């Protein structure tokens, strides 16, 4: 078959969906990748995949411009003529779903979170929410829909955005447990000066990065030698992206280390002792999955997505969202209790191997493909 995978960045396809593309190709399917232009597009082509650069404004709300984008996508799909289209991230799910429905192309939609329109309360989002809901109903009506956590699935069902028989739960894109694995000698030191705390993710307010920096300030007043790292970059296409000037101020302050985008994630996590994600809401956060696969204890917020991976008092600690003091208290507890860190880290690895392996996620995804084609 000819299968199209459409995402909002080439980086996402390369880093999160390449194993799926490889599996499809290995079984004899032709895989066509679609995303806005970027440096990873040529890397995908170098691996032998067909990649189409399709540019669109991720923050665009002008009705005329958005209709033109939708028409361009429809024409691209008419040219590609896929037997199945799989869409990732919100705008791709909406526009890809509408374009595919116009052409009667079977569709799988991966809903990776509720999105900015539903998770923030501003005048603009209040105006957009009814229109986005209508678009969702149309785009998802003839699609098999994959959700990454039960909260998002239930929210879409309650709003009538998806039909119950077409909703599936597959938690994340999976993690390669042979690539992400625990270090041979985990740090059992009680010396806070040897503890490294790591945040991995896009630098968005909704990821809780502001609270993470504030928690670092609080912790370092008590344990001044504890290292706090931030691995990730701003996302200019997202309204809640942290301003570059703010990031420069954090780096100058010296409370956290700004690493930027890191390609060697196993090495980064292997040198860390604790992974923290104080997000306001997630689908299934890849950063926590990879950290857990590396045998790290977790500190995360008690919100959809995060609590799917971070099990309170089992492999980590859950704290309220938007609460830097509670976040700092949880981090200090694990800094001061090396035996607890070690035990929670072992549980993290067990959970990922049992529930979130790449092999399992791809197998479940192919089952949804079969249902879409049927």
XYZ file of C-alpha atoms in Angstrom:
374
model
C 0.000 0.000 0.000
C 0.912 3.663 -0.196
C 0.724 5.254 3.246
C 1.124 8.998 3.964
C 2.359 10.246 7.347
C 1.664 13.975 7.872
C 3.052 15.968 10.838
C 3.644 19.611 11.698
C 7.473 19.319 11.665
C 9.998 17.159 9.882
C 11.764 16.886 13.259
C 8.705 15.102 14.690
C 8.634 12.573 11.848
C 12.354 11.892 12.126
C 12.544 11.605 15.908
C 9.174 10.094 16.802
C 7.761 8.245 13.784
C 10.780 6.888 11.958
C 10.427 3.416 13.577
C 6.834 3.209 12.316
C 7.907 4.299 8.822
C 10.676 1.703 8.826
C 8.280 -1.047 9.894
C 5.802 -0.126 7.157
C 8.531 -0.132 4.535
C 9.871 -3.456 5.818
C 6.514 -5.105 5.250
C 6.396 -3.794 1.674
C 4.422 -0.549 1.943
C 5.434 2.670 0.211
C 5.769 5.395 2.847
C 5.306 9.050 1.899
C 6.204 11.646 4.529
C 4.690 15.135 4.572
C 5.626 18.094 6.779
C 6.638 21.753 6.583
C 10.188 22.273 5.269
C 13.107 21.801 7.620
C 16.569 20.286 7.981
C 15.292 16.795 8.772
C 13.465 16.469 5.459
C 16.704 15.745 3.608
C 17.669 13.274 6.322
C 14.426 11.423 5.664
C 15.135 11.420 1.947
C 18.658 10.154 2.617
C 17.075 7.165 4.352
C 15.187 6.404 1.144
C 11.778 7.856 1.992
C 9.723 10.137 -0.217
C 9.270 13.442 1.628
C 7.058 16.320 0.503
C 7.621 19.777 1.978
C 4.187 21.248 2.666
C 4.355 24.643 4.319
C 1.535 26.062 6.432
C 1.119 28.618 9.209
C 0.813 26.710 12.464
C -0.569 29.843 14.187
C -2.635 30.961 11.198
C -6.257 31.944 11.823
C -7.079 33.993 8.694
C -10.036 32.140 7.111
C -9.045 32.936 3.505
C -5.431 31.892 3.993
C -6.434 28.740 5.877
C -8.874 27.723 3.140
C -6.089 28.117 0.576
C -3.869 25.892 2.731
C -6.608 23.270 2.922
C -7.070 23.363 -0.862
C -3.312 23.001 -1.425
C -3.232 19.991 0.877
C -6.192 18.448 -0.923
C -4.358 18.794 -4.232
C -1.214 17.270 -2.747
C -3.217 14.281 -1.507
C -4.867 13.997 -4.914
C -1.373 13.791 -6.439
C 0.051 11.383 -3.851
C -3.106 9.242 -3.891
C -2.394 7.357 -0.652
C -4.342 4.242 0.313
C -4.195 5.429 3.916
C -3.259 8.727 5.585
C -2.010 8.966 9.173
C -2.059 12.452 10.714
C -0.151 13.658 13.789
C -0.609 16.825 15.883
C -3.681 19.026 15.909
C -3.571 21.111 12.746
C -2.455 18.123 10.667
C -5.315 16.070 12.125
C -7.801 18.799 11.239
C -6.594 19.778 7.779
C -5.391 16.318 6.821
C -8.680 14.802 7.956
C -10.755 17.266 5.929
C -8.581 16.857 2.823
C -8.668 13.060 3.094
C -12.427 13.046 3.603
C -12.871 15.157 0.454
C -11.022 12.433 -1.486
C -12.458 9.428 0.389
C -9.030 8.390 1.688
C -9.101 6.123 4.777
C -7.620 8.017 7.714
C -6.000 7.464 11.088
C -5.781 10.531 13.341
C -3.338 10.700 16.244
C -4.579 13.178 18.833
C -1.493 14.034 20.891
C -3.238 16.336 23.357
C -6.123 18.770 23.669
C -4.087 21.660 22.298
C -3.730 25.347 23.111
C -7.324 26.218 22.120
C -8.777 23.855 24.728
C -6.160 24.161 27.488
C -6.013 27.963 27.793
C -8.771 30.431 28.606
C -8.350 33.665 26.686
C -10.778 35.692 24.602
C -9.131 34.413 21.441
C -9.321 30.731 22.425
C -12.919 31.175 23.612
C -13.824 32.481 20.139
C -11.872 29.761 18.339
C -13.059 26.805 20.439
C -16.526 26.352 18.817
C -15.043 26.609 15.315
C -12.272 24.133 16.130
C -14.871 21.756 17.590
C -16.864 21.842 14.334
C -13.679 21.202 12.351
C -12.806 18.272 14.608
C -16.244 16.677 14.161
C -15.946 16.876 10.391
C -12.314 15.735 10.215
C -12.726 12.833 12.646
C -16.147 11.581 11.589
C -14.731 9.105 9.054
C -11.411 8.468 10.801
C -10.012 5.974 13.262
C -8.718 8.123 16.126
C -5.791 7.273 18.394
C -5.580 8.944 21.799
C -2.523 8.853 24.036
C -4.354 8.961 27.355
C -7.876 8.174 28.549
C -8.546 11.762 29.693
C -8.209 13.137 26.155
C -10.252 10.269 24.742
C -13.061 10.842 27.237
C -12.984 14.618 26.657
C -13.399 14.144 22.901
C -16.196 11.608 23.439
C -18.001 13.899 25.899
C -17.825 16.828 23.463
C -19.102 14.610 20.663
C -15.947 15.196 18.602
C -15.395 11.500 17.882
C -17.567 8.400 17.544
C -17.022 5.834 20.363
C -16.349 2.874 18.062
C -13.583 4.801 16.316
C -11.641 5.834 19.436
C -8.504 3.876 20.356
C -6.030 4.223 23.220
C -2.340 3.832 22.316
C -0.111 5.545 24.843
C 2.559 7.440 22.962
C 4.822 6.636 20.049
C 6.720 4.028 22.029
C 10.318 3.957 23.166
C 13.229 1.801 21.993
C 14.072 -0.059 25.203
C 17.295 -1.395 23.703
C 18.521 2.152 22.991
C 17.205 3.795 26.173
C 18.357 1.671 29.084
C 19.614 2.195 32.644
C 23.209 3.084 33.303
C 25.229 0.260 34.795
C 26.014 2.056 38.060
C 23.192 4.428 39.065
C 24.102 7.324 41.322
C 23.345 6.359 44.912
C 25.176 9.312 46.397
C 23.576 11.222 49.235
C 25.629 14.268 48.249
C 23.259 16.777 46.566
C 26.256 18.268 44.793
C 26.416 15.149 42.655
C 22.737 15.148 41.667
C 21.710 16.211 38.162
C 18.058 17.129 37.496
C 16.906 17.290 33.875
C 13.936 18.811 32.053
C 13.412 17.714 28.442
C 10.835 19.344 26.195
C 9.879 22.325 24.102
C 10.315 25.584 25.963
C 6.639 26.391 26.368
C 4.811 27.864 29.333
C 2.380 24.938 29.120
C 5.282 22.539 29.682
C 5.817 24.132 33.091
C 9.306 25.354 32.289
C 8.742 28.587 34.224
C 7.817 26.591 37.333
C 10.842 24.353 36.759
C 13.196 27.344 36.835
C 11.521 28.715 39.961
C 11.765 25.293 41.635
C 15.477 25.222 40.755
C 15.913 28.548 42.537
C 14.199 27.168 45.636
C 16.151 23.896 45.665
C 19.520 25.556 45.098
C 19.023 27.798 48.136
C 19.122 24.576 50.160
C 21.395 22.494 47.918
C 23.445 25.038 45.940
C 25.492 22.459 44.041
C 22.588 20.530 42.539
C 22.617 20.810 38.746
C 19.447 21.688 36.846
C 19.398 21.189 33.062
C 16.935 22.254 30.372
C 17.176 20.321 27.100
C 14.964 21.761 24.379
C 14.250 24.808 22.287
C 11.427 27.351 21.944
C 8.672 26.613 19.439
C 7.925 29.741 17.432
C 4.795 28.104 16.019
C 3.244 27.822 19.478
C 1.587 30.814 21.202
C 2.979 29.825 24.602
C 6.617 29.634 23.479
C 9.104 31.198 25.890
C 10.671 34.393 24.528
C 14.370 34.117 23.562
C 15.204 37.065 25.836
C 13.735 35.198 28.812
C 15.852 32.143 28.010
C 18.979 34.327 27.812
C 18.135 35.799 31.219
C 17.843 32.293 32.718
C 21.185 31.287 31.238
C 22.795 34.468 32.590
C 21.290 33.882 36.044
C 23.024 30.497 36.157
C 20.385 28.629 38.157
C 19.703 26.285 35.224
C 21.903 25.104 32.361
C 20.342 25.802 28.939
C 21.450 22.964 26.674
C 19.297 23.643 23.610
C 18.127 20.799 21.385
C 19.952 17.570 22.247
C 20.280 14.748 19.733
C 22.109 12.319 22.050
C 19.232 11.743 24.457
C 20.426 8.353 25.838
C 23.718 9.961 26.876
C 21.984 12.992 28.388
C 19.574 10.889 30.413
C 22.351 8.458 31.328
C 24.170 11.335 33.020
C 21.030 12.458 34.879
C 19.661 11.312 38.222
C 16.127 12.660 38.060
C 13.773 13.727 35.259
C 11.204 16.461 35.863
C 8.228 17.524 33.712
C 5.831 20.032 35.353
C 3.497 20.222 32.319
C -0.070 21.542 32.458
C -1.348 18.711 30.222
C 0.166 16.107 27.910
C -0.697 13.375 25.456
C 1.938 10.857 26.510
C 5.198 12.768 27.019
C 8.112 11.170 25.191
C 10.593 12.769 27.591
C 9.169 10.893 30.578
C 9.021 7.642 28.603
C 12.665 7.853 27.604
C 13.742 8.867 31.103
C 11.776 6.000 32.638
C 13.302 3.561 30.138
C 16.706 4.771 31.349
C 15.724 3.853 34.888
C 15.264 7.370 36.226
C 12.819 8.367 38.959
C 10.338 10.993 37.813
C 8.730 14.129 39.193
C 5.737 15.298 37.181
C 2.439 17.088 37.529
C -0.766 15.251 38.340
C -2.324 15.924 34.933
C -3.465 13.801 31.975
C -0.542 12.197 30.189
C 2.031 12.692 32.935
C 0.250 10.468 35.423
C 0.059 7.719 32.810
C 3.821 7.279 33.149
C 4.719 8.777 36.515
C 2.906 6.655 39.113
C 2.828 8.512 42.420
C 4.971 6.890 45.122
C 5.805 4.037 42.717
C 8.285 5.306 40.137
C 8.087 8.985 41.001
C 6.173 11.794 42.637
C 3.185 13.734 41.305
C 2.628 17.368 42.267
C -0.068 19.943 41.417
C 0.401 21.847 38.166
C 1.618 25.469 38.323
C 3.023 24.974 41.851
C 6.778 25.619 41.932
C 7.004 25.160 45.705
C 5.422 21.690 45.589
C 7.712 20.822 42.690
C 10.770 21.924 44.666
C 9.648 19.948 47.725
C 9.319 16.751 45.676
C 12.754 17.260 44.087
C 14.363 17.868 47.498
C 12.781 14.687 48.858
C 14.348 12.582 46.109
C 17.681 14.385 46.369
C 17.819 13.492 50.048
C 16.734 9.856 49.606
C 19.112 7.954 47.290
C 17.609 4.543 48.120
C 14.155 5.811 47.145
C 15.539 7.261 43.911
C 17.093 3.911 43.036
C 13.920 1.917 43.805
C 11.708 4.316 41.845
C 14.108 4.235 38.917
C 13.915 0.442 38.782
C 10.113 0.651 38.753
C 10.266 3.195 35.918
C 12.143 0.727 33.740
C 9.708 -2.089 34.553
C 6.679 0.058 33.634
C 8.103 1.101 30.255
C 9.166 -2.427 29.297
C 5.729 -3.808 30.198
C 3.524 -1.070 28.729
C 5.303 1.416 26.450
C 7.810 -0.451 24.292
C 8.166 0.609 20.658
C 7.301 -2.895 19.466
C 4.012 -2.898 21.345
C 2.976 0.576 20.161
C 3.704 -0.186 16.489
C 1.777 -3.464 16.665
C -1.236 -1.671 18.162
C -0.987 1.062 15.490
C -1.012 -1.481 12.667
C -4.171 -3.002 14.152
C -5.839 0.430 13.891
C -4.622 0.695 10.276
C -6.363 -2.567 9.480
C -9.601 -1.260 10.973
C -9.365 1.995 8.990
C -8.855 0.091 5.756
C -11.718 -2.279 6.518
